[in-house]
GROMACS .gro file of C-alpha atoms in nm:
model
  368
    1MET     CA    1   0.000   0.000   0.000
    2SER     CA    2   0.142   0.343  -0.090
    3GLY     CA    3   0.038   0.703  -0.044
    4LEU     CA    4   0.073   1.009   0.177
    5GLY     CA    5   0.081   1.001   0.555
    6LEU     CA    6  -0.204   1.201   0.710
    7HIS     CA    7   0.006   1.404   0.954
    8THR     CA    8   0.360   1.395   0.812
    9GLY     CA    9   0.262   1.428   0.447
   10ALA     CA   10   0.542   1.182   0.365
   11GLU     CA   11   0.504   0.951   0.066
   12THR     CA   12   0.535   0.604   0.217
   13GLU     CA   13   0.492   0.245   0.105
   14ALA     CA   14   0.370  -0.014   0.357
   15THR     CA   15   0.442  -0.380   0.290
   16PHE     CA   16   0.296  -0.671   0.487
   17LEU     CA   17   0.540  -0.959   0.530
   18PRO     CA   18   0.508  -1.299   0.697
   19ALA     CA   19   0.667  -1.335   1.040
   20PRO     CA   20   0.767  -1.635   1.249
   21PRO     CA   21   0.518  -1.748   1.513
   22GLY     CA   22   0.584  -1.568   1.838
   23GLN     CA   23   0.728  -1.251   1.687
   24GLY     CA   24   0.417  -1.037   1.733
   25ILE     CA   25   0.339  -0.728   1.523
   26VAL     CA   26   0.655  -0.539   1.432
   27PHE     CA   27   0.718  -0.234   1.212
   28ARG     CA   28   1.048  -0.205   1.026
   29ARG     CA   29   1.171   0.135   0.900
   30THR     CA   30   1.353   0.050   0.576
   31ASP     CA   31   1.418   0.418   0.509
   32LEU     CA   32   1.654   0.445   0.806
   33THR     CA   33   2.009   0.318   0.845
   34GLY     CA   34   2.009  -0.025   1.008
   35THR     CA   35   1.636  -0.072   0.934
   36PRO     CA   36   1.536  -0.037   1.301
   37VAL     CA   37   1.227  -0.221   1.425
   38VAL     CA   38   0.946  -0.081   1.639
   39PRO     CA   39   0.719  -0.337   1.808
   40ALA     CA   40   0.351  -0.249   1.813
   41ARG     CA   41   0.342  -0.237   2.192
   42LEU     CA   42   0.224   0.002   2.461
   43THR     CA   43   0.581   0.059   2.578
   44GLU     CA   44   0.650   0.228   2.244
   45VAL     CA   45   0.366   0.485   2.249
   46GLU     CA   46   0.511   0.828   2.176
   47ALA     CA   47   0.213   1.055   2.105
   48VAL     CA   48  -0.167   1.042   2.121
   49GLU     CA   49  -0.275   1.384   1.990
   50ARG     CA   50  -0.509   1.326   1.693
   51ARG     CA   51  -0.334   0.995   1.620
   52THR     CA   52  -0.140   0.718   1.790
   53ALA     CA   53   0.236   0.729   1.729
   54ILE     CA   54   0.489   0.469   1.841
   55GLY     CA   55   0.869   0.462   1.848
   56LYS     CA   56   1.124   0.712   1.973
   57GLY     CA   57   1.297   1.002   1.802
   58ARG     CA   58   1.385   0.930   1.440
   59THR     CA   59   1.217   0.589   1.450
   60THR     CA   60   0.873   0.733   1.539
   61ILE     CA   61   0.585   0.599   1.331
   62HIS     CA   62   0.272   0.813   1.323
   63THR     CA   63  -0.094   0.714   1.282
   64VAL     CA   64  -0.060   0.338   1.326
   65GLU     CA   65  -0.421   0.287   1.443
   66HIS     CA   66  -0.586   0.223   1.104
   67LEU     CA   67  -0.334  -0.036   0.995
   68LEU     CA   68  -0.336  -0.203   1.337
   69ALA     CA   69  -0.717  -0.211   1.339
   70ALA     CA   70  -0.709  -0.417   1.018
   71VAL     CA   71  -0.450  -0.653   1.166
   72ALA     CA   72  -0.641  -0.695   1.493
   73ALA     CA   73  -0.976  -0.743   1.320
   74HIS     CA   74  -0.824  -1.027   1.119
   75GLU     CA   75  -0.685  -1.169   1.446
   76ILE     CA   76  -0.335  -1.178   1.298
   77ASP     CA   77  -0.083  -1.232   1.576
   78ASP     CA   78   0.250  -1.229   1.390
   79LEU     CA   79   0.334  -0.983   1.114
   80THR     CA   80   0.618  -0.765   0.990
   81VAL     CA   81   0.520  -0.430   0.838
   82GLU     CA   82   0.794  -0.261   0.635
   83LEU     CA   83   0.762   0.115   0.594
   84THR     CA   84   0.961   0.340   0.362
   85GLY     CA   85   0.869   0.645   0.568
   86PRO     CA   86   0.748   0.768   0.907
   87GLU     CA   87   0.375   0.703   0.865
   88PRO     CA   88   0.153   0.444   0.698
   89PRO     CA   89  -0.047   0.590   0.408
   90ILE     CA   90  -0.384   0.738   0.508
   91LEU     CA   91  -0.540   0.621   0.176
   92ASP     CA   92  -0.915   0.697   0.186
   93GLY     CA   93  -0.912   0.764   0.562
   94SER     CA   94  -1.068   0.431   0.656
   95VAL     CA   95  -0.937   0.090   0.761
   96GLN     CA   96  -1.089  -0.080   0.455
   97PRO     CA   97  -0.789  -0.070   0.215
   98TYR     CA   98  -0.564  -0.234   0.476
   99PHE     CA   99  -0.832  -0.486   0.575
  100GLU     CA  100  -0.891  -0.589   0.214
  101ALA     CA  101  -0.517  -0.618   0.145
  102LEU     CA  102  -0.480  -0.857   0.437
  103THR     CA  103  -0.787  -1.052   0.324
  104GLN     CA  104  -0.618  -1.104  -0.014
  105ALA     CA  105  -0.301  -1.218   0.164
  106GLU     CA  106  -0.505  -1.504   0.317
  107PRO     CA  107  -0.377  -1.528   0.678
  108VAL     CA  108  -0.319  -1.886   0.793
  109GLU     CA  109  -0.328  -2.078   1.119
  110VAL     CA  110   0.005  -2.190   1.262
  111ASP     CA  111   0.104  -2.402   1.560
  112GLY     CA  112   0.065  -2.248   1.902
  113GLU     CA  113  -0.192  -2.053   2.098
  114PRO     CA  114  -0.289  -1.689   2.050
  115VAL     CA  115  -0.231  -1.438   2.326
  116VAL     CA  116  -0.567  -1.350   2.481
  117LEU     CA  117  -0.662  -1.089   2.739
  118SER     CA  118  -0.984  -1.196   2.913
  119VAL     CA  119  -1.155  -0.960   3.155
  120GLN     CA  120  -1.260  -1.140   3.473
  121ALA     CA  121  -1.436  -0.856   3.658
  122PRO     CA  122  -1.578  -0.515   3.556
  123PHE     CA  123  -1.365  -0.202   3.585
  124THR     CA  124  -1.369   0.156   3.462
  125VAL     CA  125  -1.113   0.386   3.299
  126THR     CA  126  -1.128   0.766   3.270
  127GLU     CA  127  -0.884   0.978   3.072
  128GLY     CA  128  -0.976   1.343   3.019
  129ASP     CA  129  -1.322   1.355   2.861
  130SER     CA  130  -1.304   0.987   2.764
  131SER     CA  131  -1.455   0.718   2.985
  132TYR     CA  132  -1.478   0.341   2.952
  133VAL     CA  133  -1.662   0.064   3.131
  134VAL     CA  134  -1.515  -0.282   3.073
  135ALA     CA  135  -1.705  -0.602   3.149
  136PRO     CA  136  -1.636  -0.973   3.103
  137ALA     CA  137  -1.744  -1.124   2.770
  138LYS     CA  138  -1.668  -1.432   2.561
  139GLU     CA  139  -1.602  -1.214   2.256
  140PHE     CA  140  -1.464  -0.869   2.180
  141ARG     CA  141  -1.758  -0.630   2.176
  142LEU     CA  142  -1.770  -0.250   2.154
  143THR     CA  143  -2.048  -0.013   2.249
  144VAL     CA  144  -1.943   0.340   2.159
  145THR     CA  145  -2.105   0.681   2.211
  146ILE     CA  146  -1.976   1.011   2.075
  147GLU     CA  147  -2.117   1.363   2.089
  148TRP     CA  148  -2.039   1.676   1.890
  149SER     CA  149  -2.243   1.992   1.856
  150HIS     CA  150  -2.270   1.955   1.480
  151PRO     CA  151  -2.598   1.892   1.291
  152LEU     CA  152  -2.456   1.586   1.111
  153ILE     CA  153  -2.315   1.426   1.426
  154GLY     CA  154  -2.492   1.522   1.747
  155ARG     CA  155  -2.505   1.218   1.975
  156GLN     CA  156  -2.433   0.885   1.803
  157SER     CA  157  -2.413   0.538   1.954
  158GLY     CA  158  -2.341   0.195   1.813
  159SER     CA  159  -2.273  -0.156   1.937
  160TYR     CA  160  -2.050  -0.392   1.741
  161SER     CA  161  -1.922  -0.746   1.772
  162VAL     CA  162  -1.561  -0.736   1.655
  163THR     CA  163  -1.511  -1.037   1.427
  164PRO     CA  164  -1.343  -1.037   1.085
  165GLN     CA  165  -1.682  -1.063   0.915
  166SER     CA  166  -1.866  -0.795   1.114
  167PHE     CA  167  -1.567  -0.559   1.111
  168ALA     CA  168  -1.548  -0.580   0.730
  169HIS     CA  169  -1.911  -0.472   0.689
  170GLU     CA  170  -1.976  -0.244   0.987
  171LEU     CA  171  -1.650  -0.065   1.075
  172ALA     CA  172  -1.375  -0.100   0.813
  173PRO     CA  173  -1.526   0.144   0.556
  174ALA     CA  174  -1.585   0.424   0.810
  175ARG     CA  175  -1.352   0.719   0.745
  176THR     CA  176  -1.170   0.954   0.978
  177PHE     CA  177  -1.316   1.304   1.004
  178GLY     CA  178  -1.227   1.657   1.100
  179PHE     CA  179  -1.354   2.013   1.097
  180ALA     CA  180  -1.251   2.288   0.857
  181SER     CA  181  -1.234   2.531   1.150
  182GLU     CA  182  -0.949   2.325   1.303
  183VAL     CA  183  -0.726   2.305   0.997
  184ALA     CA  184  -0.514   2.615   1.063
  185GLY     CA  185  -0.453   2.525   1.428
  186LEU     CA  186  -0.355   2.166   1.349
  187LYS     CA  187  -0.119   2.273   1.070
  188ALA     CA  188   0.044   2.519   1.310
  189LYS     CA  189   0.124   2.216   1.530
  190GLY     CA  190   0.286   2.037   1.236
  191LEU     CA  191  -0.008   1.801   1.187
  192ILE     CA  192  -0.237   1.704   0.891
  193LYS     CA  193   0.032   1.787   0.633
  194GLY     CA  194  -0.106   1.511   0.410
  195ALA     CA  195  -0.478   1.569   0.467
  196SER     CA  196  -0.718   1.618   0.178
  197ALA     CA  197  -1.088   1.589   0.101
  198THR     CA  198  -1.019   1.241  -0.043
  199SER     CA  199  -0.854   1.110   0.273
  200ALA     CA  200  -1.103   1.226   0.536
  201ILE     CA  201  -1.455   1.354   0.596
  202VAL     CA  202  -1.426   1.732   0.632
  203LEU     CA  203  -1.709   1.930   0.789
  204ASP     CA  204  -1.785   2.300   0.800
  205ASP     CA  205  -2.033   2.449   1.046
  206ARG     CA  206  -2.336   2.293   0.880
  207ALA     CA  207  -2.246   2.021   0.631
  208LEU     CA  208  -1.972   1.831   0.447
  209VAL     CA  209  -1.733   2.044   0.243
  210ASN     CA  210  -1.697   2.001  -0.134
  211GLY     CA  211  -2.026   1.814  -0.160
  212GLY     CA  212  -1.897   1.501   0.011
  213LYS     CA  213  -2.126   1.211   0.102
  214LEU     CA  214  -2.137   0.987   0.409
  215ARG     CA  215  -2.123   0.609   0.381
  216TRP     CA  216  -2.360   0.587   0.681
  217PRO     CA  217  -2.537   0.862   0.875
  218ASP     CA  218  -2.345   0.738   1.181
  219GLU     CA  219  -2.011   0.694   1.002
  220PHE     CA  220  -1.848   0.908   1.270
  221VAL     CA  221  -1.911   0.674   1.563
  222ARG     CA  222  -1.822   0.373   1.349
  223HIS     CA  223  -1.480   0.520   1.279
  224LYS     CA  224  -1.424   0.592   1.647
  225ALA     CA  225  -1.502   0.225   1.718
  226ALA     CA  226  -1.246   0.118   1.456
  227ASP     CA  227  -0.986   0.344   1.621
  228ILE     CA  228  -1.042   0.162   1.951
  229VAL     CA  229  -0.975  -0.172   1.782
  230GLY     CA  230  -0.647  -0.038   1.643
  231ASP     CA  231  -0.527   0.121   1.965
  232LEU     CA  232  -0.607  -0.190   2.171
  233ALA     CA  233  -0.388  -0.392   1.933
  234LEU     CA  234  -0.096  -0.236   2.121
  235THR     CA  235  -0.168  -0.479   2.407
  236GLY     CA  236  -0.018  -0.748   2.184
  237ALA     CA  237  -0.322  -0.969   2.246
  238ARG     CA  238  -0.671  -1.055   2.133
  239ILE     CA  239  -0.934  -0.899   2.356
  240ARG     CA  240  -1.220  -1.085   2.519
  241ALA     CA  241  -1.431  -0.815   2.685
  242HIS     CA  242  -1.723  -0.581   2.633
  243VAL     CA  243  -1.592  -0.225   2.619
  244VAL     CA  244  -1.846   0.054   2.663
  245ALA     CA  245  -1.675   0.373   2.549
  246THR     CA  246  -1.806   0.728   2.586
  247ARG     CA  247  -1.629   1.004   2.393
  248PRO     CA  248  -1.325   0.784   2.317
  249SER     CA  249  -0.994   0.939   2.216
  250HIS     CA  250  -0.650   0.805   2.132
  251GLY     CA  251  -0.526   0.909   2.476
  252GLY     CA  252  -0.822   0.737   2.637
  253ASN     CA  253  -0.783   0.426   2.421
  254VAL     CA  254  -0.417   0.390   2.520
  255ALA     CA  255  -0.507   0.435   2.888
  256LEU     CA  256  -0.771   0.164   2.839
  257ALA     CA  257  -0.515  -0.066   2.675
  258ARG     CA  258  -0.279  -0.021   2.970
  259ALA     CA  259  -0.560  -0.095   3.215
  260LEU     CA  260  -0.654  -0.410   3.021
  261SER     CA  261  -0.292  -0.526   3.026
  262ARG     CA  262  -0.285  -0.487   3.405
  263ALA     CA  263  -0.632  -0.614   3.497
  264ALA     CA  264  -0.719  -0.883   3.242
  265LYS     CA  265  -0.609  -1.245   3.252
  266ARG     CA  266  -0.341  -1.312   2.989
  267THR     CA  267  -0.322  -1.660   2.839
  268GLY     CA  268  -0.131  -1.822   2.556
  269ALA     CA  269   0.152  -1.569   2.541
  270PRO     CA  270   0.454  -1.651   2.321
  271THR     CA  271   0.789  -1.744   2.471
  272MET     CA  272   0.909  -1.384   2.431
  273ASP     CA  273   0.864  -1.161   2.128
  274ILE     CA  274   1.063  -0.842   2.078
  275GLY     CA  275   0.791  -0.636   2.244
  276ARG     CA  276   0.797  -0.845   2.561
  277ILE     CA  277   1.177  -0.841   2.562
  278MET     CA  278   1.163  -0.461   2.555
  279ASP     CA  279   0.923  -0.473   2.849
  280VAL     CA  280   1.195  -0.645   3.054
  281LEU     CA  281   1.525  -0.512   2.920
  282PRO     CA  282   1.596  -0.136   2.930
  283HIS     CA  283   1.810  -0.152   2.615
  284ARG     CA  284   1.695  -0.002   2.283
  285TYR     CA  285   1.824   0.002   1.927
  286PRO     CA  286   2.112  -0.031   1.848
  287PHE     CA  287   2.204  -0.184   2.185
  288LEU     CA  288   1.912  -0.427   2.212
  289LEU     CA  289   2.092  -0.744   2.104
  290VAL     CA  290   1.827  -1.010   2.170
  291ASP     CA  291   1.552  -1.055   1.911
  292ARG     CA  292   1.353  -1.352   2.038
  293ILE     CA  293   1.344  -1.612   2.315
  294ILE     CA  294   1.246  -1.952   2.177
  295GLU     CA  295   1.298  -2.190   2.469
  296VAL     CA  296   1.271  -2.164   2.845
  297GLU     CA  297   1.318  -2.452   3.089
  298GLY     CA  298   1.243  -2.318   3.435
  299GLN     CA  299   1.550  -2.131   3.552
  300GLN     CA  300   1.790  -2.393   3.420
  301ARG     CA  301   1.801  -2.313   3.048
  302ILE     CA  302   1.703  -2.038   2.807
  303VAL     CA  303   1.760  -2.009   2.431
  304GLY     CA  304   1.759  -1.673   2.255
  305ILE     CA  305   1.816  -1.554   1.899
  306LYS     CA  306   2.007  -1.250   1.771
  307ASN     CA  307   1.961  -1.201   1.397
  308VAL     CA  308   2.246  -1.038   1.204
  309THR     CA  309   2.183  -0.922   0.847
  310ILE     CA  310   2.425  -0.811   0.580
  311ASN     CA  311   2.295  -0.454   0.587
  312GLU     CA  312   2.320  -0.418   0.965
  313PRO     CA  313   2.612  -0.213   1.105
  314PHE     CA  314   2.865  -0.451   1.260
  315PHE     CA  315   2.934  -0.405   1.630
  316GLN     CA  316   3.313  -0.363   1.649
  317GLY     CA  317   3.341  -0.441   2.018
  318HIS     CA  318   3.401  -0.227   2.325
  319PHE     CA  319   3.767  -0.182   2.223
  320PRO     CA  320   3.783  -0.166   1.839
  321GLY     CA  321   4.120  -0.276   1.707
  322ASP     CA  322   4.204  -0.465   2.027
  323GLY     CA  323   4.100  -0.824   1.960
  324PRO     CA  324   3.811  -0.963   1.754
  325GLY     CA  325   3.485  -0.774   1.789
  326TRP     CA  326   3.284  -1.094   1.756
  327ARG     CA  327   3.362  -1.176   2.119
  328ASP     CA  328   3.173  -0.867   2.233
  329ALA     CA  329   2.909  -0.921   1.965
  330ALA     CA  330   2.837  -1.263   2.114
  331ASP     CA  331   2.886  -1.161   2.477
  332GLU     CA  332   2.619  -0.890   2.479
  333PRO     CA  333   2.335  -1.113   2.347
  334LEU     CA  334   2.438  -1.374   2.605
  335ARG     CA  335   2.414  -1.118   2.884
  336GLY     CA  336   2.071  -0.999   2.767
  337THR     CA  337   1.940  -1.353   2.730
  338GLY     CA  338   2.069  -1.441   3.074
  339ARG     CA  339   1.889  -1.147   3.228
  340LEU     CA  340   1.567  -1.252   3.054
  341GLY     CA  341   1.617  -1.600   3.196
  342GLN     CA  342   1.598  -1.449   3.542
  343SER     CA  343   1.260  -1.289   3.471
  344ARG     CA  344   0.937  -1.458   3.573
  345VAL     CA  345   0.774  -1.455   3.229
  346LEU     CA  346   0.724  -1.794   3.060
  347HIS     CA  347   0.524  -1.811   2.738
  348VAL     CA  348   0.421  -2.032   2.447
  349PRO     CA  349   0.386  -1.936   2.078
  350ARG     CA  350   0.112  -1.744   1.899
  351GLN     CA  351  -0.127  -1.865   1.636
  352ARG     CA  352  -0.192  -1.662   1.323
  353GLU     CA  353   0.033  -1.503   1.062
  354VAL     CA  354   0.036  -1.380   0.703
  355PRO     CA  355   0.180  -1.652   0.475
  356PRO     CA  356   0.478  -1.592   0.247
  357ALA     CA  357   0.386  -1.446  -0.090
  358GLY     CA  358   0.301  -1.713  -0.341
  359GLY     CA  359   0.272  -1.992  -0.085
  360ALA     CA  360   0.021  -2.148   0.143
  361GLY     CA  361   0.200  -2.028   0.455
  362GLY     CA  362   0.242  -2.210   0.783
  363SER     CA  363   0.556  -2.285   0.981
  364ASP     CA  364   0.728  -2.555   1.178
  365PRO     CA  365   0.612  -2.596   1.538
  366LEU     CA  366   0.788  -2.389   1.798
  367ARG     CA  367   0.915  -2.557   2.111
  368ALA     CA  368   0.821  -2.411   2.451
   0.00000   0.00000   0.00000
């Protein structure tokens, strides 16, 4: 998928690639030296004003919620997303182009169990004007209410069961929206550099600008529901809960995701993907030298992987020129893996991935 980013205005191509079971959802910035990776995890959230951005500094990726909503709605657990710029394309402003692209990729089942967050008891979350009530449920269900003093919006409510089939018909086509009166202020903040009437619903005081048409009268609340699906994907898990959201926002959605991660019961987690490793180790690129943990046997044995590619800068060692650098290059991953072995987190692999292009997909079983 290629096009302009909504807020950066950067021309970017997004490519979905298969990933090994247990990796999780990971973005890879191919436009940057060393092609750094950014896991789609709560620990990476950088900004929540008018979008959800993850990563730090030059690796920041803006407006990930639409793409992640498509991934989560398909219940894809393992995926690599390569980006040639700092923001996935906004396309028509909805989740639909990403959802349909993944449908055509035909995700497959692989060995292992998906990571699931199941709510066991009701709780509430409040963040600014956004509030959420979360209750136990056997499925992921959203009931969303929004309110704007605009004749086309007013107070809108909707309730949706989030499955691949229902998401495709009820939420994926709903587009993001904004108000013409806010354009100057948002541009002054360095936002909406790539916005246009073809990538969003734009409203003036009374109607849609440029004679635009809505896909539903309540398209606004449907899009807000889709945003929640995308933001909750940052938990790294499938959600089993009924979320009742009132005036949701990206800041509120991220606060909800953090509350779910703390309060819900987590089952079927992978051994350790890069996101979970970053939860435990303080290191970050280029000093994070453990990519995946594939085996754990109590506190007796742990097996980790550090991938080295031909285009990755070679670590020359702590004392370049004084002995072979490979000793340090091997020592640091060993230290990181050893520290992870002392943590209390034991997991098993995930379940669903996008197959390699041209093939039926699948993978060999992981050991855990």
